Coordinates of C-alpha atoms in Angstrom, one line a residue:
Chain A
M1 CA -5.6 -96.8 133.4
A2 CA -8.4 -99.5 133.8
V3 CA -8.4 -99.1 138.0
T4 CA -7.9 -95.2 137.5
D5 CA -11.1 -95.1 135.9
S6 CA -13.0 -97.2 138.1
T7 CA -12.0 -95.2 141.4
L8 CA -12.9 -92.0 139.8
F9 CA -16.3 -93.3 138.5
Q10 CA -16.8 -94.1 142.2
K11 CA -15.6 -91.0 142.9
N12 CA -18.1 -89.3 141.4
K13 CA -21.0 -91.1 142.0
D14 CA -20.5 -90.5 146.0
E15 CA -20.3 -86.7 144.9
M16 CA -22.9 -86.8 142.6
S17 CA -25.6 -88.4 145.3
P18 CA -24.7 -86.9 149.0
G19 CA -28.5 -86.9 149.3
L20 CA -29.3 -90.5 148.6
Q21 CA -25.9 -91.7 150.1
G22 CA -25.5 -89.3 153.0
K23 CA -29.1 -90.4 154.6
K24 CA -28.0 -93.7 154.9
Q25 CA -24.2 -93.1 156.0
D26 CA -25.3 -90.2 158.8
F27 CA -25.5 -91.5 161.8
P28 CA -28.4 -91.1 163.2
W29 CA -27.9 -89.5 166.2
W30 CA -31.6 -87.9 166.2
M31 CA -32.6 -91.5 167.0
V32 CA -30.2 -91.8 169.7
V33 CA -31.3 -88.6 171.5
I34 CA -35.1 -89.5 171.3
G35 CA -34.2 -93.1 172.1
I36 CA -32.4 -92.1 176.0
V37 CA -35.3 -89.3 176.5
I38 CA -37.6 -92.7 175.7
M39 CA -35.0 -94.6 177.9
A40 CA -34.8 -92.1 180.5
T41 CA -38.7 -92.0 181.0
F42 CA -39.1 -95.9 181.2
L43 CA -36.4 -95.3 184.0
L44 CA -38.4 -92.9 185.8
I45 CA -41.2 -95.2 185.6
Q46 CA -39.4 -98.1 186.9
F47 CA -38.1 -96.0 190.0
N48 CA -40.2 -93.1 190.3
P49 CA -43.2 -94.4 192.5
D50 CA -45.3 -91.3 190.8
F51 CA -44.5 -91.6 187.1
N52 CA -45.1 -95.6 188.3
D53 CA -48.7 -94.8 189.1
A54 CA -49.1 -92.8 186.4
F55 CA -48.0 -95.5 183.8
M56 CA -50.0 -98.1 185.6
V57 CA -53.3 -95.9 185.5
I58 CA -52.6 -94.8 181.8
K59 CA -51.5 -97.4 180.0
A60 CA -54.9 -99.6 180.4
G61 CA -55.6 -97.3 177.1
L62 CA -53.3 -98.4 175.0
S63 CA -55.3 -101.0 173.9
I64 CA -58.2 -99.0 173.1
T65 CA -55.6 -96.3 170.9
I66 CA -54.6 -99.2 169.1
T67 CA -57.4 -100.9 168.4
T68 CA -59.8 -97.6 167.6
T69 CA -56.5 -96.6 165.1
L70 CA -56.3 -99.7 163.1
I71 CA -60.1 -100.5 163.0
A72 CA -60.8 -97.1 162.0
Y73 CA -58.0 -97.1 159.3
T74 CA -58.9 -100.6 158.0
I75 CA -62.5 -99.1 157.1
A76 CA -61.1 -95.5 155.7
L77 CA -58.7 -97.5 153.3
V78 CA -61.7 -99.1 152.0
I79 CA -63.7 -96.0 151.8
G80 CA -60.6 -94.2 151.1
L81 CA -60.4 -96.7 148.1
L82 CA -63.7 -96.3 146.7
V83 CA -63.9 -93.0 147.0
G84 CA -60.7 -92.5 145.4
L85 CA -62.1 -94.4 142.4
G86 CA -64.8 -92.4 142.1
R87 CA -62.5 -89.4 142.3
V88 CA -61.2 -90.8 138.5
S89 CA -64.1 -92.3 137.8
E90 CA -66.0 -91.9 134.0
S91 CA -69.0 -91.0 135.0
K92 CA -69.8 -87.5 135.8
F93 CA -72.5 -88.5 139.0
W94 CA -69.6 -90.8 141.1
R95 CA -67.0 -88.1 140.2
N96 CA -69.3 -85.2 141.9
V97 CA -70.3 -87.3 144.9
A98 CA -66.9 -88.2 145.8
T99 CA -65.6 -84.7 145.1
I100 CA -68.2 -83.2 147.6
Y101 CA -67.3 -85.8 150.4
V102 CA -63.4 -85.2 150.2
E103 CA -64.0 -81.2 149.7
I104 CA -66.7 -81.2 153.1
V105 CA -64.3 -83.4 155.0
R106 CA -61.4 -81.5 154.2
G107 CA -63.1 -78.3 154.7
V108 CA -63.8 -79.1 158.7
P109 CA -61.6 -79.0 161.4
L110 CA -61.5 -82.5 162.7
L111 CA -62.3 -82.1 165.9
V112 CA -65.4 -80.3 164.7
L113 CA -65.7 -83.3 162.7
I114 CA -65.5 -85.8 165.3
F115 CA -68.6 -83.8 167.0
F116 CA -70.8 -83.6 164.2
I117 CA -70.4 -87.0 163.0
A118 CA -70.8 -88.7 166.8
L119 CA -73.1 -86.3 168.0
V120 CA -75.1 -85.2 165.0
L121 CA -75.0 -87.8 162.2
I122 CA -75.0 -91.0 164.0
P123 CA -78.0 -90.1 166.1
A124 CA -79.6 -88.7 162.7
T125 CA -79.2 -92.3 161.2
T126 CA -80.3 -94.0 164.1
N127 CA -83.3 -92.3 164.0
L128 CA -83.9 -92.9 160.2
I129 CA -83.4 -96.4 161.0
S130 CA -85.9 -97.0 163.8
S131 CA -88.5 -94.9 161.6
L132 CA -88.1 -97.0 158.7
G133 CA -88.8 -99.7 161.0
G134 CA -91.8 -97.9 162.1
F135 CA -92.8 -97.4 158.6
F136 CA -92.3 -101.0 157.6
I137 CA -94.5 -102.2 160.5
K138 CA -97.0 -99.8 159.1
I139 CA -97.3 -101.9 155.7
G140 CA -97.1 -105.0 157.0
L141 CA -93.8 -106.4 157.4
D142 CA -93.8 -106.8 161.2
S143 CA -90.7 -108.9 161.6
M144 CA -88.1 -106.5 159.3
G145 CA -89.6 -103.4 161.1
A146 CA -89.5 -105.0 164.7
K147 CA -86.1 -105.3 164.1
L148 CA -85.0 -102.0 163.0
V149 CA -87.3 -99.8 165.1
T150 CA -85.2 -100.9 168.3
V151 CA -82.3 -99.4 167.0
N152 CA -81.6 -97.0 169.2
N153 CA -78.8 -94.2 169.3
R154 CA -77.6 -95.5 172.4
A155 CA -77.5 -98.6 171.1
V156 CA -74.0 -97.0 169.1
S157 CA -71.4 -96.9 171.6
M158 CA -68.5 -93.7 172.0
N159 CA -66.0 -96.3 170.8
T160 CA -68.1 -96.9 167.8
R161 CA -69.0 -93.9 166.9
A162 CA -65.1 -92.5 167.7
I163 CA -64.0 -95.0 164.9
I164 CA -66.8 -94.5 162.6
S165 CA -65.6 -90.3 162.9
L166 CA -61.5 -91.2 162.5
A167 CA -62.8 -93.7 159.7
I168 CA -64.9 -90.9 157.9
T169 CA -62.7 -88.1 158.4
Y170 CA -59.3 -90.5 157.4
G171 CA -61.4 -92.0 154.0
A172 CA -61.6 -88.0 152.4
F173 CA -57.8 -88.1 153.1
L174 CA -56.9 -91.5 151.8
A175 CA -59.0 -91.2 148.8
E176 CA -56.7 -88.2 147.2
V177 CA -53.9 -90.4 148.3
F178 CA -55.5 -92.9 146.0
R179 CA -56.7 -90.4 143.6
A180 CA -53.0 -89.0 143.3
G181 CA -51.7 -93.0 142.7
I182 CA -54.3 -93.8 140.2
Q183 CA -52.8 -90.7 138.4
S184 CA -49.9 -91.2 139.0
I185 CA -49.9 -94.1 136.3
N186 CA -49.0 -93.5 132.6
K187 CA -52.4 -93.5 131.0
G188 CA -50.6 -95.9 128.4
Q189 CA -51.0 -98.7 130.9
M190 CA -55.2 -98.1 131.1
E191 CA -55.0 -97.8 126.9
A192 CA -53.0 -101.0 127.1
A193 CA -55.2 -102.8 128.9
R194 CA -58.0 -101.9 127.1
S195 CA -56.6 -102.1 123.6
Q196 CA -56.6 -106.1 124.9
G197 CA -60.2 -106.1 125.7
M198 CA -60.1 -105.5 129.5
S199 CA -63.0 -103.3 130.7
H200 CA -62.5 -100.4 132.4
W201 CA -62.9 -102.0 135.6
Q202 CA -60.8 -104.5 134.9
A203 CA -58.0 -102.9 133.6
M204 CA -58.1 -100.7 137.3
R205 CA -58.1 -103.5 139.5
H206 CA -55.1 -106.1 137.5
V207 CA -53.1 -103.3 136.1
I208 CA -53.6 -99.4 137.6
L209 CA -54.0 -100.4 140.9
P210 CA -51.2 -102.8 141.9
Q211 CA -48.7 -100.0 140.5
A212 CA -51.0 -97.1 142.3
V213 CA -50.7 -98.8 145.4
R214 CA -47.5 -99.1 145.3
N215 CA -46.2 -95.6 144.3
V216 CA -48.5 -94.4 147.3
F217 CA -47.1 -97.1 150.0
P218 CA -45.6 -94.5 151.8
A219 CA -48.1 -91.8 152.1
L220 CA -50.5 -94.6 152.9
G221 CA -48.2 -95.4 155.8
N222 CA -48.1 -91.6 156.8
D223 CA -52.0 -91.3 157.2
L224 CA -51.8 -94.4 159.3
I225 CA -49.1 -92.5 161.8
S226 CA -51.1 -89.2 161.2
M227 CA -54.4 -91.2 162.6
L228 CA -52.6 -92.7 165.6
K229 CA -51.8 -89.3 167.1
D230 CA -55.2 -88.3 166.1
S231 CA -57.0 -90.8 167.7
S232 CA -56.2 -88.8 170.7
L233 CA -58.8 -86.4 169.9
V234 CA -61.6 -89.3 170.7
S235 CA -61.0 -88.5 174.4
I236 CA -63.7 -85.5 173.8
L237 CA -66.0 -88.3 173.3
A238 CA -65.0 -89.6 176.8
V239 CA -63.7 -92.8 174.8
R240 CA -61.1 -93.9 177.6
D241 CA -57.5 -94.2 175.0
I242 CA -54.3 -93.0 176.6
T243 CA -54.9 -89.2 176.2
Q244 CA -58.4 -89.5 178.0
I245 CA -57.0 -91.6 180.6
A246 CA -54.7 -89.3 181.4
R247 CA -56.6 -86.4 181.6
L248 CA -58.7 -88.3 183.9
Y249 CA -56.0 -89.3 185.9
T250 CA -54.3 -85.8 186.5
G251 CA -57.9 -84.3 187.2
H252 CA -58.1 -85.9 190.8
S253 CA -53.8 -86.3 191.0
F254 CA -52.7 -83.4 189.6
K255 CA -49.6 -85.2 188.7
F256 CA -49.7 -83.0 185.5
A257 CA -46.0 -83.3 184.5
E258 CA -45.4 -87.4 185.1
A259 CA -49.1 -87.8 182.9
Y260 CA -48.3 -86.1 180.3
T261 CA -44.8 -86.5 179.8
I262 CA -45.8 -90.2 179.7
L263 CA -48.5 -89.5 177.4
C264 CA -46.3 -87.9 175.2
V265 CA -43.3 -90.6 175.2
L266 CA -46.1 -93.3 174.7
Y267 CA -47.0 -91.9 171.3
L268 CA -43.8 -91.2 170.2
T269 CA -42.7 -94.5 171.3
L270 CA -45.9 -95.7 168.8
T271 CA -45.1 -94.1 166.1
L272 CA -41.7 -94.4 166.0
L273 CA -42.2 -98.2 166.3
L274 CA -45.0 -97.9 163.6
S275 CA -42.4 -95.8 161.2
L276 CA -39.7 -98.5 161.4
L277 CA -42.4 -101.0 160.5
L278 CA -43.5 -99.2 157.5
K279 CA -40.0 -98.6 156.2
L280 CA -39.2 -102.4 156.7
V281 CA -42.0 -103.2 154.5
E282 CA -41.5 -100.1 152.2
R283 CA -38.1 -101.5 151.5
K284 CA -39.4 -105.1 150.9
I285 CA -42.2 -103.8 148.2
S286 CA -39.0 -102.3 146.5
N287 CA -36.7 -104.7 146.6
D288 CA -39.2 -107.3 145.2
R289 CA -40.0 -104.9 142.1
K290 CA -35.7 -105.4 141.3
Chain B
M1 CA -59.3 -109.7 93.1
I2 CA -58.1 -108.8 96.6
E3 CA -60.5 -106.2 96.5
N4 CA -63.7 -108.7 96.5
K5 CA -63.2 -110.0 100.3
Q6 CA -64.2 -108.4 103.0
P7 CA -62.3 -105.7 104.1
M8 CA -60.7 -106.5 107.5
I9 CA -60.7 -102.8 108.3
E10 CA -62.8 -100.1 107.1
I11 CA -63.0 -96.6 107.5
K12 CA -65.9 -94.4 106.0
N13 CA -65.3 -90.6 106.3
L14 CA -63.9 -90.3 109.5
S15 CA -63.1 -87.2 111.7
K16 CA -61.8 -86.7 114.9
N17 CA -61.6 -83.0 116.4
F18 CA -59.9 -82.5 119.8
G19 CA -61.7 -78.9 120.1
A20 CA -60.9 -76.8 117.5
V21 CA -58.5 -78.7 116.5
E22 CA -59.0 -81.5 113.4
A23 CA -56.9 -84.2 113.6
V24 CA -58.4 -86.4 111.1
N25 CA -60.8 -84.4 108.7
G26 CA -62.9 -87.0 106.3
V27 CA -60.7 -90.1 105.7
S28 CA -61.9 -92.9 104.4
L29 CA -59.9 -96.4 103.8
K30 CA -60.1 -100.3 103.4
V31 CA -57.7 -102.3 104.8
F32 CA -57.8 -106.2 103.3
P33 CA -57.0 -109.4 104.9
K34 CA -53.4 -110.0 104.9
Q35 CA -52.7 -106.1 103.8
V36 CA -49.5 -104.4 105.5
L37 CA -50.7 -101.2 105.1
V38 CA -48.0 -98.2 106.6
I39 CA -49.2 -94.9 107.2
I40 CA -46.9 -92.0 107.0
G41 CA -47.0 -88.8 107.7
P42 CA -45.5 -85.3 109.2
S43 CA -45.7 -84.9 113.5
G44 CA -49.9 -83.8 113.9
S45 CA -50.8 -85.3 110.6
G46 CA -53.6 -87.4 112.3
K47 CA -51.7 -90.8 111.8
S48 CA -51.8 -91.6 115.0
T49 CA -55.7 -90.8 115.9
L50 CA -56.4 -92.4 112.8
L51 CA -54.6 -95.4 114.0
R52 CA -55.8 -95.4 117.3
A53 CA -59.5 -95.3 116.0
M54 CA -59.4 -98.1 114.6
N55 CA -59.7 -99.7 118.1
W56 CA -61.8 -97.1 119.6
L57 CA -59.2 -95.4 121.9
E58 CA -59.9 -92.6 120.1
C59 CA -64.0 -92.4 119.5
P60 CA -64.2 -90.7 116.1
T61 CA -66.2 -87.2 116.4
E62 CA -67.9 -88.4 113.0
G63 CA -67.7 -91.3 110.7
E64 CA -68.1 -95.3 111.0
V65 CA -65.3 -97.9 111.5
I66 CA -65.8 -101.0 110.9
V67 CA -63.7 -104.4 111.5
D68 CA -64.1 -107.7 110.5
G69 CA -67.7 -106.7 109.3
V70 CA -68.8 -105.1 112.6
S71 CA -68.9 -101.4 113.2
L72 CA -67.6 -100.4 116.4
S73 CA -70.0 -97.2 116.9
E74 CA -73.0 -99.4 116.5
N75 CA -71.6 -102.2 118.7
Q76 CA -70.0 -100.1 121.7
Q77 CA -71.5 -102.5 124.2
C78 CA -69.3 -105.3 122.9
I79 CA -66.4 -103.2 122.3
N80 CA -64.0 -105.4 124.9
A81 CA -65.0 -108.2 122.4
I82 CA -63.7 -106.4 119.4
R83 CA -60.7 -105.0 120.9
S84 CA -59.7 -108.5 122.0
N85 CA -59.4 -109.1 118.2
I86 CA -57.4 -106.2 117.7
G87 CA -53.7 -106.1 118.6
M88 CA -52.1 -103.0 119.2
V89 CA -48.3 -102.1 120.0
F90 CA -47.8 -98.7 121.1
Q91 CA -44.8 -96.4 121.2
N92 CA -43.7 -96.1 124.9
F93 CA -44.3 -100.5 124.9
N94 CA -46.7 -100.0 127.7
L95 CA -46.0 -103.1 129.7
Y96 CA -47.5 -103.9 133.0
G97 CA -44.6 -102.9 135.1
H98 CA -45.5 -104.6 138.0
L99 CA -45.6 -107.9 136.5
T100 CA -43.2 -110.5 134.7
V101 CA -42.8 -111.0 131.3
I102 CA -44.8 -114.2 131.1
E103 CA -47.2 -112.5 133.7
N104 CA -47.6 -109.8 130.8
I105 CA -48.5 -111.6 128.3
T106 CA -50.9 -114.0 130.3
L107 CA -52.9 -111.6 131.9
A108 CA -55.7 -110.6 129.3
L109 CA -55.5 -114.2 128.1
R110 CA -56.8 -115.0 131.8
I111 CA -58.9 -112.3 132.7
V112 CA -60.5 -111.5 129.1
K113 CA -60.3 -115.4 127.6
K114 CA -61.4 -116.4 130.9
M115 CA -57.9 -119.2 130.0
K116 CA -56.4 -121.5 132.6
K117 CA -52.9 -120.6 134.0
G118 CA -51.4 -123.5 132.5
P119 CA -53.1 -122.9 129.5
A120 CA -52.0 -119.4 128.9
E121 CA -48.5 -119.5 129.8
K122 CA -48.1 -122.5 127.2
I123 CA -49.6 -119.8 124.7
A124 CA -47.2 -116.9 126.3
M125 CA -44.1 -118.9 126.1
Q126 CA -44.8 -119.6 122.6
Q127 CA -45.2 -116.0 121.3
L128 CA -41.9 -115.5 123.6
I129 CA -39.9 -118.5 121.5
K130 CA -41.3 -116.5 118.4
V131 CA -40.1 -113.2 119.1
G132 CA -37.2 -114.3 120.4
I133 CA -36.6 -113.6 124.4
A134 CA -38.0 -117.0 126.1
D135 CA -35.0 -116.5 128.3
K136 CA -36.3 -113.3 130.0
A137 CA -39.7 -114.6 130.9
K138 CA -39.5 -114.6 134.4
N139 CA -38.0 -110.7 134.0
Y140 CA -39.6 -107.3 134.8
P141 CA -39.9 -105.2 132.1
A142 CA -37.7 -102.6 133.8
Q143 CA -35.1 -105.0 133.4
L144 CA -35.4 -105.5 129.6
S145 CA -34.2 -103.1 127.2
G146 CA -36.2 -100.9 125.3
G147 CA -35.8 -103.5 121.8
Q148 CA -36.6 -106.3 124.6
Q149 CA -39.6 -104.5 126.2
Q150 CA -41.1 -103.8 122.4
R151 CA -40.7 -107.4 121.4
V152 CA -42.6 -108.2 124.3
A153 CA -45.5 -106.0 123.7
I154 CA -45.8 -107.9 120.6
A155 CA -45.9 -110.9 122.2
R156 CA -48.0 -110.1 124.6
A157 CA -50.9 -108.8 121.5
L158 CA -49.8 -111.9 119.0
A159 CA -51.3 -113.9 122.1
M160 CA -54.5 -113.1 122.0
E161 CA -54.8 -114.4 118.4
P162 CA -55.9 -111.2 116.7
K163 CA -57.0 -110.5 113.3
V164 CA -55.2 -107.6 112.7
M165 CA -52.3 -106.1 114.3
L166 CA -52.2 -101.9 114.8
F167 CA -48.5 -100.6 115.5
D168 CA -48.4 -96.9 116.6
E169 CA -44.9 -95.8 115.9
P170 CA -43.2 -98.8 117.5
T171 CA -39.7 -98.2 117.3
S172 CA -39.8 -94.6 117.6
A173 CA -38.6 -94.9 121.4
L174 CA -35.7 -97.2 120.8
D175 CA -32.0 -96.6 120.7
P176 CA -30.6 -96.9 117.1
E177 CA -29.4 -100.2 117.6
M178 CA -32.5 -101.8 118.7
I179 CA -34.5 -100.9 116.4
K180 CA -33.4 -104.0 113.9
E181 CA -34.8 -106.4 116.4
V182 CA -38.3 -104.9 116.4
L183 CA -38.6 -104.8 112.3
D184 CA -37.2 -108.4 112.2
V185 CA -40.3 -109.5 114.3
M186 CA -42.4 -106.9 112.5
L187 CA -41.0 -108.9 109.2
L188 CA -41.9 -112.6 110.4
L189 CA -45.7 -111.1 111.0
V190 CA -45.7 -109.6 107.4
K191 CA -44.2 -113.4 106.6
D192 CA -47.2 -115.1 108.3
G193 CA -49.4 -113.4 106.6
M194 CA -50.8 -111.4 109.6
T195 CA -52.9 -108.3 108.6
M196 CA -51.4 -104.9 109.6
V197 CA -51.9 -101.0 110.1
I198 CA -48.5 -99.9 110.8
V199 CA -47.7 -96.0 111.6
T200 CA -43.9 -95.6 111.1
H201 CA -41.1 -93.3 110.6
E202 CA -38.9 -96.3 109.1
M203 CA -38.4 -95.4 105.3
G204 CA -36.5 -98.8 104.6
F205 CA -39.4 -101.1 106.7
A206 CA -42.2 -99.4 104.6
K207 CA -40.2 -100.3 101.5
A208 CA -39.7 -104.1 102.2
A209 CA -42.6 -104.6 104.1
A210 CA -45.5 -102.6 102.3
D211 CA -48.2 -103.5 100.2
E212 CA -49.6 -100.2 100.4
V213 CA -48.3 -96.6 101.9
I214 CA -50.4 -93.8 102.9
F215 CA -49.2 -90.4 103.2
M216 CA -51.1 -88.4 105.4
D217 CA -50.8 -84.5 105.9
M218 CA -53.3 -82.2 108.0
G219 CA -55.9 -85.0 108.4
K220 CA -56.4 -85.9 105.4
I221 CA -54.7 -88.8 103.0
V222 CA -52.5 -87.0 100.6
E223 CA -51.2 -89.8 98.4
R224 CA -52.0 -93.6 98.7
A225 CA -49.9 -95.9 96.3
A226 CA -47.9 -99.0 96.1
P227 CA -44.2 -98.4 98.3
D228 CA -42.2 -98.6 94.8
V229 CA -44.7 -96.1 93.1
F230 CA -44.8 -93.9 96.6
F231 CA -40.6 -93.8 97.1
N232 CA -39.9 -93.6 93.2
N233 CA -42.1 -91.5 91.7
P234 CA -45.1 -89.9 94.0
A235 CA -47.8 -87.8 92.6
C236 CA -48.5 -85.2 94.9
D237 CA -45.6 -82.3 95.4
R238 CA -46.8 -82.6 99.2
T239 CA -45.3 -86.3 99.1
K240 CA -41.9 -85.0 97.3
Q241 CA -41.3 -82.4 99.7
F242 CA -41.7 -84.9 102.8
L243 CA -39.8 -87.7 101.1
S244 CA -36.9 -85.3 100.3
Q245 CA -37.1 -84.0 103.7
I246 CA -36.4 -87.4 105.4
L247 CA -34.3 -89.3 102.8
S248 CA -32.1 -86.7 102.3
H249 CA -29.7 -87.8 105.0

């Protein structure tokens, strides 16, 4: 009797959750196919001189692609957290400031935004700083003014502008992720913390955010992967990432097939590795919880 | 004679509106030290709102709340310090899900009372022993039953050494078999002489533990009496009707 019961139960359990169980048991054919494509490309690179030549040139941009992404993402995390907090702030003023930023950034195409930030916003800011320096000199604060007045548009490299552009853009996306995370936490958590005498900020810092970040970790990871891909857009600022180098390479060699196949496979490899890594971390986090 | 002391909680003519809805409408009451006040009433009668106004989780539209001689409306800048003296237990426990049982208790001790980890944990363990779940100290809330979670929530509130404890339907979210373990802990507090205000539907508990029972309906106090009078010989028809509804089974 007991045996029948337990087998029945197991059968039911398998039938009831095909979605959850199925994913694990399903053989990942998709991964095999993509793996073969990646392998084939690397074999071509190994044995075909044209592919080899293209790869040797393009791989020089890998470090720019990766560092641009990582630095911009780190800054975007900070912006996103602050703006996300602003979006749920008790102060009407900060709520509005945060919303204006998010709505503007989300309403303009990324490519246009990169042009605007790199070629309008940053020069305007450097001009402002240098004229502020001039003002300091005028009112007699020479030592402070002298430093500021030399700030020049050209002092900000295109790499830096690319990073700032991506960070400002993704800051708005991540702000929405953080906001959703904070709002996903039952308001009883905030009430319990406040009832114990914590300030709004203490409750946020020690009770709400740690839980919110865990809830949105997958979404944060997705945005990192998106940013890795969108970092290709900075090639329009002549930043020498893998996309820009591939473009330059095809410009004089006309080896379009070789260069762009390699470019695709490089991005694919990077995003796959990254998503595997994120899955591992995600699993670790959810295991810690139990 | 008890009336001569300063009340622990005094509410003067308190009203709270949510838009056009008047949740609480001109309620005044006093709770004296060591007194156990039980508030009952149908849902939507304003009893939870009244309780939540006592530590300013709900800020009243009108009226005053005075806790231990300190007016909450006039001392908003030290509301956190005032709240740390008022323990609150919620219907849904509201334990911090990312922290273990012992961390749940030590968190406020450490960041509100600025205690070091060692002494805070000592206090936490004492409270866990008191509510009878010291063996679950390293577990996460999700690993506990509802009754255990609520007992941790009580221990968390007690660890702050509050002058008064507020209970907002502490057993309403529990499976029937777990209600007793929570009520037992609450009776322990009654015996210790804790000042308590309890919103509940547990009439047996109200009979056994309350010094006074308040019946609320439509945002107003309808009847207020000692439990034996309240349950055996209520004065108002509305109270009789309510009691006959809930005591008929």
